[in-house]
Amino acid sequence: MILEKINILNYKSIRESSLTLSPKMNCFIGHNGAGKTNLLDAVYYLSFCRSAFTNIDSSLITHDADFFVLEGTYRCDNGDTDQVYCGMKRGQKKHFKRNKKEYKRLSQHIGLIPLIFVSPSDTMLIEGGSEERRHFMDVAIAQYDATYIEALNRYNKALQQRNTLLKMEEEPDAALLDVLEEQMAAEGETVYQKRSTFVEALIPVFQQVYSDISGNNEQVSLAYVSHGQRGALLDVIRRDRQKDRIVGYSLHGIHRDDLEMMQGGFPMKREGSQGQNKTYVIALKLAQFSFLRQSGRGVMPLLLLDDIFDKLDAQRVSRIINLVAREEYGQIFITDTNRDHLDQLLQQVDFDHRIFHVEGGEIG
């Protein structure tokens, strides 16, 4: 999939911009706060129907404007052209269209334009709570398996209803708890199996990418940890119902899943340097890219690299650029504050590229 053109109107700090893009590498140069990340977020929005940074769509509209519009013209891998449009007026719901036909459900769009976004905030995968790592799995799997989000949503609905009952002062209806736990177990088993399959396939690719970037100097591991590994999920959920009743929420289930991230046998969160942590999450995202490219619809994803030079030494950055320059990677968007960085790296590779300058939300 290639994004050939993008039109942006009143999106965050970008008041108006119309860009014709390179099919391989697009470089955006500008100072911090110039609007480079906002441009990448607009590209992200056209894939996921939402911002990478907030769920509040109204906050994306330029401060003194009443609406925002995003339009993308894509060339599909089979040569067809797709037009994707999103528009929203302040105080109204957004409209999302593909080839002028509005979606009934936004979930129908997810996965049609697969995309991997590597950003500085990705270090929260290591430093943050388990919800960050579950979100990583959810975003990855949802892009190639439409049934995954449906199962996850049903699980979360049953979980929410069970938690409401657990918080009641009076004793909750045991029969209703039974029904909700059965729903959680049925949907949770589906989510567990899909997450397990994803992580199992991701691990060897991730370790190879990390080795390539680090120069084979460090050993890392990744492991999926889930209550689904403790036996039948229904038994696991019901095992401590009385304890759940005391604390007022569900202690067991796939909503507690996590990813164990290690380097040399020790947790990355405790042992990893800033450069090692950044290498780890970049390797995770590039492994996710390879997984998406080979899975599901087989569509070449877009790759967005935001400020990858920060906290990495020149050798690691060079290895990343040479890695994504390979044929198995498609269109790339990259941002940096230093033109010299990009000029030096682009001399190492020979492919089509365009350089855009960003200042005060204007791109040229």
mmCIF file of C-alpha atoms in Angstrom:
data_model
loop_
_atom_site.group_PDB
_atom_site.id
_atom_site.type_symbol
_atom_site.label_atom_id
_atom_site.label_comp_id
_atom_site.label_asym_id
_atom_site.label_seq_id
_atom_site.Cartn_x
_atom_site.Cartn_y
_atom_site.Cartn_z
ATOM 1 C CA MET A 1 0.000 0.000 0.000
ATOM 2 C CA ILE A 2 1.324 3.439 -0.963
ATOM 3 C CA LEU A 3 -0.020 6.812 0.202
ATOM 4 C CA GLU A 4 0.413 8.920 -2.939
ATOM 5 C CA LYS A 5 -1.213 12.171 -1.746
ATOM 6 C CA ILE A 6 -2.501 13.551 1.523
ATOM 7 C CA ASN A 7 -4.584 16.668 2.116
ATOM 8 C CA ILE A 8 -4.807 18.068 5.645
ATOM 9 C CA LEU A 9 -7.047 20.866 6.836
ATOM 10 C CA ASN A 10 -7.162 22.157 10.432
ATOM 11 C CA TYR A 11 -5.593 19.058 11.978
ATOM 12 C CA LYS A 12 -3.779 20.021 15.187
ATOM 13 C CA SER A 13 -1.129 22.609 14.252
ATOM 14 C CA ILE A 14 -1.400 21.909 10.506
ATOM 15 C CA ARG A 15 -3.819 24.475 9.143
ATOM 16 C CA GLU A 16 -3.610 23.442 5.500
ATOM 17 C CA SER A 17 -1.258 21.165 3.607
ATOM 18 C CA SER A 18 -1.377 19.144 0.399
ATOM 19 C CA LEU A 19 1.521 16.772 -0.245
ATOM 20 C CA THR A 20 2.538 14.466 -3.090
ATOM 21 C CA LEU A 21 4.644 11.734 -1.548
ATOM 22 C CA SER A 22 7.496 9.434 -2.518
ATOM 23 C CA PRO A 23 6.562 5.750 -2.860
ATOM 24 C CA LYS A 24 9.635 4.846 -0.760
ATOM 25 C CA MET A 25 10.978 7.373 1.778
ATOM 26 C CA ASN A 26 9.508 10.673 2.923
ATOM 27 C CA CYS A 27 11.641 12.740 5.297
ATOM 28 C CA PHE A 28 10.201 15.560 7.415
ATOM 29 C CA ILE A 29 12.710 18.005 8.903
ATOM 30 C CA GLY A 30 11.915 20.628 11.524
ATOM 31 C CA HIS A 31 12.467 21.836 15.059
ATOM 32 C CA ASN A 32 10.667 20.266 18.019
ATOM 33 C CA GLY A 33 7.046 21.407 18.022
ATOM 34 C CA ALA A 34 7.090 22.318 14.328
ATOM 35 C CA GLY A 35 4.328 19.826 13.457
ATOM 36 C CA LYS A 36 6.265 16.799 12.174
ATOM 37 C CA THR A 37 4.582 14.335 14.533
ATOM 38 C CA ASN A 38 1.166 15.860 13.748
ATOM 39 C CA LEU A 39 1.720 14.991 10.085
ATOM 40 C CA LEU A 40 2.506 11.385 10.989
ATOM 41 C CA ASP A 41 -0.542 11.308 13.265
ATOM 42 C CA ALA A 42 -2.744 12.408 10.341
ATOM 43 C CA VAL A 43 -1.412 9.463 8.309
ATOM 44 C CA TYR A 44 -2.078 7.194 11.305
ATOM 45 C CA TYR A 45 -5.638 8.543 11.603
ATOM 46 C CA LEU A 46 -6.460 7.554 8.030
ATOM 47 C CA SER A 47 -5.563 3.951 8.902
ATOM 48 C CA PHE A 48 -7.096 3.628 12.375
ATOM 49 C CA CYS A 49 -9.948 6.186 12.356
ATOM 50 C CA ARG A 50 -8.393 7.787 15.422
ATOM 51 C CA SER A 51 -5.306 9.598 16.635
ATOM 52 C CA ALA A 52 -2.321 7.683 17.998
ATOM 53 C CA PHE A 53 -2.270 9.999 21.008
ATOM 54 C CA THR A 54 -5.843 10.750 22.100
ATOM 55 C CA ASN A 55 -9.370 9.369 21.924
ATOM 56 C CA ILE A 56 -10.887 12.877 22.010
ATOM 57 C CA ASP A 57 -11.407 13.785 18.360
ATOM 58 C CA SER A 58 -12.530 17.348 19.084
ATOM 59 C CA SER A 59 -9.083 18.125 20.535
ATOM 60 C CA LEU A 60 -7.566 17.446 17.108
ATOM 61 C CA ILE A 61 -9.277 20.431 15.488
ATOM 62 C CA THR A 62 -7.033 23.500 15.154
ATOM 63 C CA HIS A 63 -7.859 25.828 18.065
ATOM 64 C CA ASP A 64 -9.714 28.584 16.195
ATOM 65 C CA ALA A 65 -11.272 26.301 13.552
ATOM 66 C CA ASP A 66 -14.666 24.582 13.488
ATOM 67 C CA PHE A 67 -13.706 21.368 11.692
ATOM 68 C CA PHE A 68 -10.883 19.221 10.373
ATOM 69 C CA VAL A 69 -10.571 17.236 7.148
ATOM 70 C CA LEU A 70 -8.118 14.494 6.166
ATOM 71 C CA GLU A 71 -7.969 12.988 2.675
ATOM 72 C CA GLY A 72 -5.630 10.295 1.416
ATOM 73 C CA THR A 73 -5.128 8.845 -2.052
ATOM 74 C CA TYR A 74 -3.673 5.344 -1.876
ATOM 75 C CA ARG A 75 -2.293 3.024 -4.533
ATOM 76 C CA CYS A 76 -3.043 -0.552 -3.606
ATOM 77 C CA ASP A 77 -0.594 -3.389 -4.180
ATOM 78 C CA ASN A 78 -2.752 -4.576 -7.100
ATOM 79 C CA GLY A 79 -2.603 -1.151 -8.791
ATOM 80 C CA ASP A 80 -6.086 0.045 -7.775
ATOM 81 C CA THR A 81 -6.617 3.477 -6.231
ATOM 82 C CA ASP A 82 -8.457 4.099 -2.951
ATOM 83 C CA GLN A 83 -9.709 7.441 -1.674
ATOM 84 C CA VAL A 84 -10.048 7.731 2.109
ATOM 85 C CA TYR A 85 -11.765 10.719 3.710
ATOM 86 C CA CYS A 86 -12.400 11.803 7.268
ATOM 87 C CA GLY A 87 -14.157 14.990 8.290
ATOM 88 C CA MET A 88 -15.463 16.247 11.597
ATOM 89 C CA LYS A 89 -17.211 19.416 12.714
ATOM 90 C CA ARG A 90 -16.845 20.563 16.281
ATOM 91 C CA GLY A 91 -19.674 19.138 18.396
ATOM 92 C CA GLN A 92 -20.659 16.553 15.759
ATOM 93 C CA LYS A 93 -19.644 12.997 14.998
ATOM 94 C CA LYS A 94 -16.918 12.315 12.457
ATOM 95 C CA HIS A 95 -17.598 10.956 8.970
ATOM 96 C CA PHE A 96 -15.242 8.347 7.575
ATOM 97 C CA LYS A 97 -15.499 7.309 3.920
ATOM 98 C CA ARG A 98 -13.680 5.012 1.534
ATOM 99 C CA ASN A 99 -14.209 5.768 -2.148
ATOM 100 C CA LYS A 100 -17.037 8.150 -1.174
ATOM 101 C CA LYS A 101 -18.951 5.430 0.693
ATOM 102 C CA GLU A 102 -19.385 6.042 4.402
ATOM 103 C CA TYR A 103 -18.707 3.222 6.832
ATOM 104 C CA LYS A 104 -21.524 1.937 9.007
ATOM 105 C CA ARG A 105 -18.946 0.742 11.549
ATOM 106 C CA LEU A 106 -15.425 2.180 11.740
ATOM 107 C CA SER A 107 -14.095 -1.280 12.619
ATOM 108 C CA GLN A 108 -14.754 -2.237 8.975
ATOM 109 C CA HIS A 109 -11.847 0.015 7.973
ATOM 110 C CA ILE A 110 -9.225 -1.282 10.421
ATOM 111 C CA GLY A 111 -6.651 -3.411 8.637
ATOM 112 C CA LEU A 112 -7.356 -2.183 5.113
ATOM 113 C CA ILE A 113 -4.375 0.203 5.334
ATOM 114 C CA PRO A 114 -1.982 -1.569 7.718
ATOM 115 C CA LEU A 115 0.475 0.737 9.425
ATOM 116 C CA ILE A 116 3.262 0.593 12.000
ATOM 117 C CA PHE A 117 4.046 3.765 13.951
ATOM 118 C CA VAL A 118 7.365 3.911 15.828
ATOM 119 C CA SER A 119 7.431 6.906 18.196
ATOM 120 C CA PRO A 120 9.353 8.089 21.291
ATOM 121 C CA SER A 121 6.320 7.228 23.442
ATOM 122 C CA ASP A 122 6.821 3.545 22.581
ATOM 123 C CA THR A 123 9.232 3.260 25.510
ATOM 124 C CA MET A 124 6.048 3.078 27.607
ATOM 125 C CA LEU A 125 5.823 -0.505 26.356
ATOM 126 C CA ILE A 126 8.721 -1.163 28.722
ATOM 127 C CA GLU A 127 8.266 1.516 31.368
ATOM 128 C CA GLY A 128 4.465 1.525 31.574
ATOM 129 C CA GLY A 129 1.886 -0.875 32.975
ATOM 130 C CA SER A 130 0.612 -4.095 31.428
ATOM 131 C CA GLU A 131 -2.220 -2.236 29.664
ATOM 132 C CA GLU A 132 0.400 -0.696 27.344
ATOM 133 C CA ARG A 133 1.642 -4.126 26.304
ATOM 134 C CA ARG A 134 -1.877 -5.516 25.862
ATOM 135 C CA HIS A 135 -2.657 -2.523 23.637
ATOM 136 C CA PHE A 136 0.391 -3.369 21.519
ATOM 137 C CA MET A 137 -0.967 -6.884 20.960
ATOM 138 C CA ASP A 138 -4.499 -5.633 20.325
ATOM 139 C CA VAL A 139 -3.462 -3.103 17.667
ATOM 140 C CA ALA A 140 -1.271 -5.666 15.925
ATOM 141 C CA ILE A 141 -3.805 -8.504 15.813
ATOM 142 C CA ALA A 142 -6.775 -6.274 14.926
ATOM 143 C CA GLN A 143 -5.044 -5.250 11.690
ATOM 144 C CA TYR A 144 -5.191 -8.765 10.246
ATOM 145 C CA ASP A 145 -8.014 -10.471 12.192
ATOM 146 C CA ALA A 146 -11.369 -8.686 12.221
ATOM 147 C CA THR A 147 -12.895 -11.223 14.634
ATOM 148 C CA TYR A 148 -10.331 -10.420 17.326
ATOM 149 C CA ILE A 149 -11.679 -7.010 18.349
ATOM 150 C CA GLU A 150 -15.228 -8.366 18.342
ATOM 151 C CA ALA A 151 -14.248 -11.108 20.794
ATOM 152 C CA LEU A 152 -12.253 -8.668 22.918
ATOM 153 C CA ASN A 153 -15.149 -6.194 23.049
ATOM 154 C CA ARG A 154 -17.568 -8.928 24.134
ATOM 155 C CA TYR A 155 -15.126 -10.049 26.813
ATOM 156 C CA ASN A 156 -14.694 -6.494 28.117
ATOM 157 C CA LYS A 157 -18.455 -5.945 28.217
ATOM 158 C CA ALA A 158 -18.987 -9.102 30.294
ATOM 159 C CA LEU A 159 -16.030 -8.125 32.513
ATOM 160 C CA GLN A 160 -17.496 -4.675 33.122
ATOM 161 C CA GLN A 161 -20.887 -6.165 34.032
ATOM 162 C CA ARG A 162 -19.265 -8.689 36.385
ATOM 163 C CA ASN A 163 -17.271 -5.933 38.094
ATOM 164 C CA THR A 164 -20.462 -3.927 38.587
ATOM 165 C CA LEU A 165 -22.054 -6.890 40.351
ATOM 166 C CA LEU A 166 -18.957 -7.455 42.472
ATOM 167 C CA LYS A 167 -19.133 -3.859 43.739
ATOM 168 C CA MET A 168 -22.767 -4.185 44.930
ATOM 169 C CA GLU A 169 -23.388 -3.895 48.672
ATOM 170 C CA GLU A 170 -25.968 -6.675 48.603
ATOM 171 C CA GLU A 171 -25.003 -10.169 47.518
ATOM 172 C CA PRO A 172 -25.095 -10.355 43.689
ATOM 173 C CA ASP A 173 -27.192 -12.871 41.787
ATOM 174 C CA ALA A 174 -25.026 -16.015 41.583
ATOM 175 C CA ALA A 175 -26.788 -17.240 38.447
ATOM 176 C CA LEU A 176 -26.059 -13.962 36.654
ATOM 177 C CA LEU A 177 -22.418 -14.141 37.735
ATOM 178 C CA ASP A 178 -22.303 -17.659 36.285
ATOM 179 C CA VAL A 179 -23.561 -16.413 32.920
ATOM 180 C CA LEU A 180 -21.106 -13.492 32.798
ATOM 181 C CA GLU A 181 -18.185 -15.724 33.769
ATOM 182 C CA GLU A 182 -19.119 -18.183 31.027
ATOM 183 C CA GLN A 183 -19.156 -15.310 28.522
ATOM 184 C CA MET A 184 -15.779 -14.062 29.772
ATOM 185 C CA ALA A 185 -14.311 -17.553 29.516
ATOM 186 C CA ALA A 186 -15.638 -18.216 25.998
ATOM 187 C CA GLU A 187 -14.480 -14.890 24.549
ATOM 188 C CA GLY A 188 -11.328 -14.885 26.674
ATOM 189 C CA GLU A 189 -10.219 -18.248 25.298
ATOM 190 C CA THR A 190 -10.515 -16.835 21.772
ATOM 191 C CA VAL A 191 -8.473 -13.738 22.686
ATOM 192 C CA TYR A 192 -5.907 -15.852 24.527
ATOM 193 C CA GLN A 193 -5.369 -18.212 21.603
ATOM 194 C CA LYS A 194 -4.977 -15.357 19.112
ATOM 195 C CA ARG A 195 -2.548 -13.470 21.350
ATOM 196 C CA SER A 196 -0.567 -16.651 21.989
ATOM 197 C CA THR A 197 -0.293 -17.425 18.266
ATOM 198 C CA PHE A 198 0.761 -13.842 17.501
ATOM 199 C CA VAL A 199 3.501 -13.668 20.147
ATOM 200 C CA GLU A 200 4.840 -17.125 19.278
ATOM 201 C CA ALA A 201 5.261 -16.072 15.635
ATOM 202 C CA LEU A 202 6.650 -12.639 16.587
ATOM 203 C CA ILE A 203 9.443 -13.796 18.918
ATOM 204 C CA PRO A 204 11.986 -15.214 16.406
ATOM 205 C CA VAL A 205 11.501 -12.263 14.029
ATOM 206 C CA PHE A 206 11.864 -9.792 16.894
ATOM 207 C CA GLN A 207 15.055 -11.421 18.165
ATOM 208 C CA GLN A 208 16.580 -11.394 14.681
ATOM 209 C CA VAL A 209 15.733 -7.716 14.137
ATOM 210 C CA TYR A 210 17.125 -6.776 17.544
ATOM 211 C CA SER A 211 20.313 -8.682 16.749
ATOM 212 C CA ASP A 212 20.621 -6.872 13.409
ATOM 213 C CA ILE A 213 20.233 -3.426 15.017
ATOM 214 C CA SER A 214 22.470 -4.069 18.035
ATOM 215 C CA GLY A 215 25.244 -5.729 16.053
ATOM 216 C CA ASN A 216 24.531 -9.077 17.711
ATOM 217 C CA ASN A 217 25.951 -7.757 20.989
ATOM 218 C CA GLU A 218 22.947 -8.313 23.285
ATOM 219 C CA GLN A 219 20.527 -11.162 24.015
ATOM 220 C CA VAL A 220 16.855 -10.293 24.487
ATOM 221 C CA SER A 221 13.700 -12.300 25.043
ATOM 222 C CA LEU A 222 9.952 -11.817 24.893
ATOM 223 C CA ALA A 223 7.329 -14.006 26.568
ATOM 224 C CA TYR A 224 3.535 -13.944 26.758
ATOM 225 C CA VAL A 225 2.121 -14.249 30.296
ATOM 226 C CA SER A 226 -1.590 -15.024 30.716
ATOM 227 C CA HIS A 227 -4.048 -16.521 33.165
ATOM 228 C CA GLY A 228 -5.126 -18.593 30.165
ATOM 229 C CA GLN A 229 -1.960 -20.617 30.725
ATOM 230 C CA ARG A 230 -3.233 -21.814 34.131
ATOM 231 C CA GLY A 231 -5.882 -24.168 32.780
ATOM 232 C CA ALA A 232 -9.498 -23.808 31.726
ATOM 233 C CA LEU A 233 -10.220 -20.067 31.836
ATOM 234 C CA LEU A 234 -13.676 -20.529 33.357
ATOM 235 C CA ASP A 235 -12.141 -22.354 36.331
ATOM 236 C CA VAL A 236 -9.468 -19.685 36.687
ATOM 237 C CA ILE A 237 -12.037 -16.855 36.690
ATOM 238 C CA ARG A 238 -14.334 -18.593 39.190
ATOM 239 C CA ARG A 239 -11.577 -19.820 41.486
ATOM 240 C CA ASP A 240 -11.428 -16.670 43.618
ATOM 241 C CA ARG A 241 -14.935 -15.292 43.275
ATOM 242 C CA GLN A 242 -15.114 -14.494 46.992
ATOM 243 C CA LYS A 243 -11.797 -12.652 46.891
ATOM 244 C CA ASP A 244 -13.041 -10.741 43.820
ATOM 245 C CA ARG A 245 -16.121 -9.827 45.833
ATOM 246 C CA ILE A 246 -13.968 -8.413 48.637
ATOM 247 C CA VAL A 247 -11.798 -6.235 46.374
ATOM 248 C CA GLY A 248 -14.708 -5.318 44.079
ATOM 249 C CA TYR A 249 -13.253 -6.325 40.726
ATOM 250 C CA SER A 250 -12.126 -9.358 38.708
ATOM 251 C CA LEU A 251 -8.627 -10.501 39.637
ATOM 252 C CA HIS A 252 -8.289 -13.161 36.955
ATOM 253 C CA GLY A 253 -8.777 -13.224 33.209
ATOM 254 C CA ILE A 254 -7.137 -12.149 29.968
ATOM 255 C CA HIS A 255 -7.536 -8.487 31.006
ATOM 256 C CA ARG A 256 -4.458 -9.138 33.170
ATOM 257 C CA ASP A 257 -2.306 -10.473 30.311
ATOM 258 C CA ASP A 258 1.225 -9.148 29.951
ATOM 259 C CA LEU A 259 4.424 -9.413 27.921
ATOM 260 C CA GLU A 260 7.644 -10.241 29.761
ATOM 261 C CA MET A 261 10.499 -8.228 28.245
ATOM 262 C CA MET A 262 14.005 -9.315 29.199
ATOM 263 C CA GLN A 263 17.632 -8.631 28.334
ATOM 264 C CA GLY A 264 20.332 -11.048 29.420
ATOM 265 C CA GLY A 265 17.866 -12.721 31.787
ATOM 266 C CA PHE A 266 16.874 -9.472 33.541
ATOM 267 C CA PRO A 267 13.812 -7.215 33.051
ATOM 268 C CA MET A 268 14.339 -4.483 30.447
ATOM 269 C CA LYS A 269 12.483 -2.076 32.735
ATOM 270 C CA ARG A 270 15.216 -2.435 35.349
ATOM 271 C CA GLU A 271 18.354 -3.175 33.354
ATOM 272 C CA GLY A 272 18.013 -1.555 29.933
ATOM 273 C CA SER A 273 19.715 1.732 29.068
ATOM 274 C CA GLN A 274 17.766 4.379 27.142
ATOM 275 C CA GLY A 275 19.405 3.244 23.896
ATOM 276 C CA GLN A 276 18.752 -0.439 24.620
ATOM 277 C CA ASN A 277 15.114 0.243 25.525
ATOM 278 C CA LYS A 278 14.625 2.198 22.309
ATOM 279 C CA THR A 279 16.320 -0.562 20.303
ATOM 280 C CA TYR A 280 13.991 -3.101 21.950
ATOM 281 C CA VAL A 281 10.758 -1.289 21.056
ATOM 282 C CA ILE A 282 11.939 -0.463 17.520
ATOM 283 C CA ALA A 283 12.768 -4.148 17.012
ATOM 284 C CA LEU A 284 9.300 -5.056 18.321
ATOM 285 C CA LYS A 285 7.613 -2.669 15.893
ATOM 286 C CA LEU A 286 9.709 -3.785 12.900
ATOM 287 C CA ALA A 287 8.960 -7.418 13.767
ATOM 288 C CA GLN A 288 5.280 -6.463 13.890
ATOM 289 C CA PHE A 289 5.706 -4.938 10.427
ATOM 290 C CA SER A 290 7.113 -8.206 9.050
ATOM 291 C CA PHE A 291 4.322 -10.166 10.707
ATOM 292 C CA LEU A 292 1.623 -7.937 9.210
ATOM 293 C CA ARG A 293 3.210 -8.053 5.772
ATOM 294 C CA GLN A 294 3.014 -11.843 5.734
ATOM 295 C CA SER A 295 -0.312 -12.276 7.519
ATOM 296 C CA GLY A 296 -3.962 -11.738 6.804
ATOM 297 C CA ARG A 297 -4.573 -9.678 3.671
ATOM 298 C CA GLY A 298 -0.890 -9.656 2.694
ATOM 299 C CA VAL A 299 -0.934 -5.881 2.155
ATOM 300 C CA MET A 300 2.370 -4.005 2.487
ATOM 301 C CA PRO A 301 2.063 -1.795 5.616
ATOM 302 C CA LEU A 302 3.153 1.825 5.854
ATOM 303 C CA LEU A 303 6.048 2.486 8.241
ATOM 304 C CA LEU A 304 6.181 5.689 10.304
ATOM 305 C CA LEU A 305 9.448 6.435 12.152
ATOM 306 C CA ASP A 306 9.190 9.442 14.456
ATOM 307 C CA ASP A 307 12.437 10.812 15.880
ATOM 308 C CA ILE A 308 14.322 7.493 15.752
ATOM 309 C CA PHE A 309 17.735 9.200 15.946
ATOM 310 C CA ASP A 310 17.243 10.331 19.528
ATOM 311 C CA LYS A 311 19.040 8.196 22.172
ATOM 312 C CA LEU A 312 20.569 5.859 19.576
ATOM 313 C CA ASP A 313 24.207 5.825 18.543
ATOM 314 C CA ALA A 314 25.118 6.388 14.896
ATOM 315 C CA GLN A 315 25.810 2.695 14.272
ATOM 316 C CA ARG A 316 22.360 1.581 15.404
ATOM 317 C CA VAL A 317 20.646 4.291 13.383
ATOM 318 C CA SER A 318 22.665 3.296 10.318
ATOM 319 C CA ARG A 319 21.674 -0.354 10.764
ATOM 320 C CA ILE A 320 17.984 0.617 11.067
ATOM 321 C CA ILE A 321 18.109 2.679 7.862
ATOM 322 C CA ASN A 322 19.846 -0.130 5.981
ATOM 323 C CA LEU A 323 17.293 -2.593 7.365
ATOM 324 C CA VAL A 324 14.216 -0.639 6.237
ATOM 325 C CA ALA A 325 15.850 0.079 2.860
ATOM 326 C CA ARG A 326 15.397 -3.584 1.943
ATOM 327 C CA GLU A 327 12.749 -4.637 -0.558
ATOM 328 C CA GLU A 328 10.578 -6.223 2.125
ATOM 329 C CA TYR A 329 9.812 -2.735 3.452
ATOM 330 C CA GLY A 330 7.553 -0.387 1.515
ATOM 331 C CA GLN A 331 6.752 3.286 1.985
ATOM 332 C CA ILE A 332 8.453 5.001 4.908
ATOM 333 C CA PHE A 333 7.808 8.296 6.723
ATOM 334 C CA ILE A 334 10.654 9.568 8.897
ATOM 335 C CA THR A 335 11.081 12.703 11.015
ATOM 336 C CA ASP A 336 14.151 14.398 12.475
ATOM 337 C CA THR A 337 15.309 17.767 13.732
ATOM 338 C CA ASN A 338 18.675 17.564 11.962
ATOM 339 C CA ARG A 339 18.996 17.609 8.164
ATOM 340 C CA ASP A 340 22.624 16.453 8.405
ATOM 341 C CA HIS A 341 21.535 13.165 10.015
ATOM 342 C CA LEU A 342 19.310 12.306 7.090
ATOM 343 C CA ASP A 343 21.742 13.467 4.421
ATOM 344 C CA GLN A 344 24.453 11.207 5.834
ATOM 345 C CA LEU A 345 22.121 8.215 6.006
ATOM 346 C CA LEU A 346 20.535 8.723 2.603
ATOM 347 C CA GLN A 347 24.010 8.565 1.083
ATOM 348 C CA GLN A 348 24.156 4.929 2.250
ATOM 349 C CA VAL A 349 21.078 3.851 0.303
ATOM 350 C CA ASP A 350 19.880 4.316 -3.230
ATOM 351 C CA PHE A 351 16.129 4.717 -3.500
ATOM 352 C CA ASP A 352 13.517 7.341 -4.248
ATOM 353 C CA HIS A 353 13.016 9.894 -1.477
ATOM 354 C CA ARG A 354 11.572 13.312 -0.821
ATOM 355 C CA ILE A 355 12.515 15.799 1.875
ATOM 356 C CA PHE A 356 9.927 18.152 3.362
ATOM 357 C CA HIS A 357 10.587 21.070 5.717
ATOM 358 C CA VAL A 358 8.134 21.649 8.554
ATOM 359 C CA GLU A 359 7.824 24.938 10.419
ATOM 360 C CA GLY A 360 4.922 26.319 12.415
ATOM 361 C CA GLY A 361 2.583 23.654 11.067
ATOM 362 C CA GLU A 362 3.444 24.487 7.446
ATOM 363 C CA ILE A 363 4.978 21.753 5.286
ATOM 364 C CA GLY A 364 6.878 22.442 2.106
#
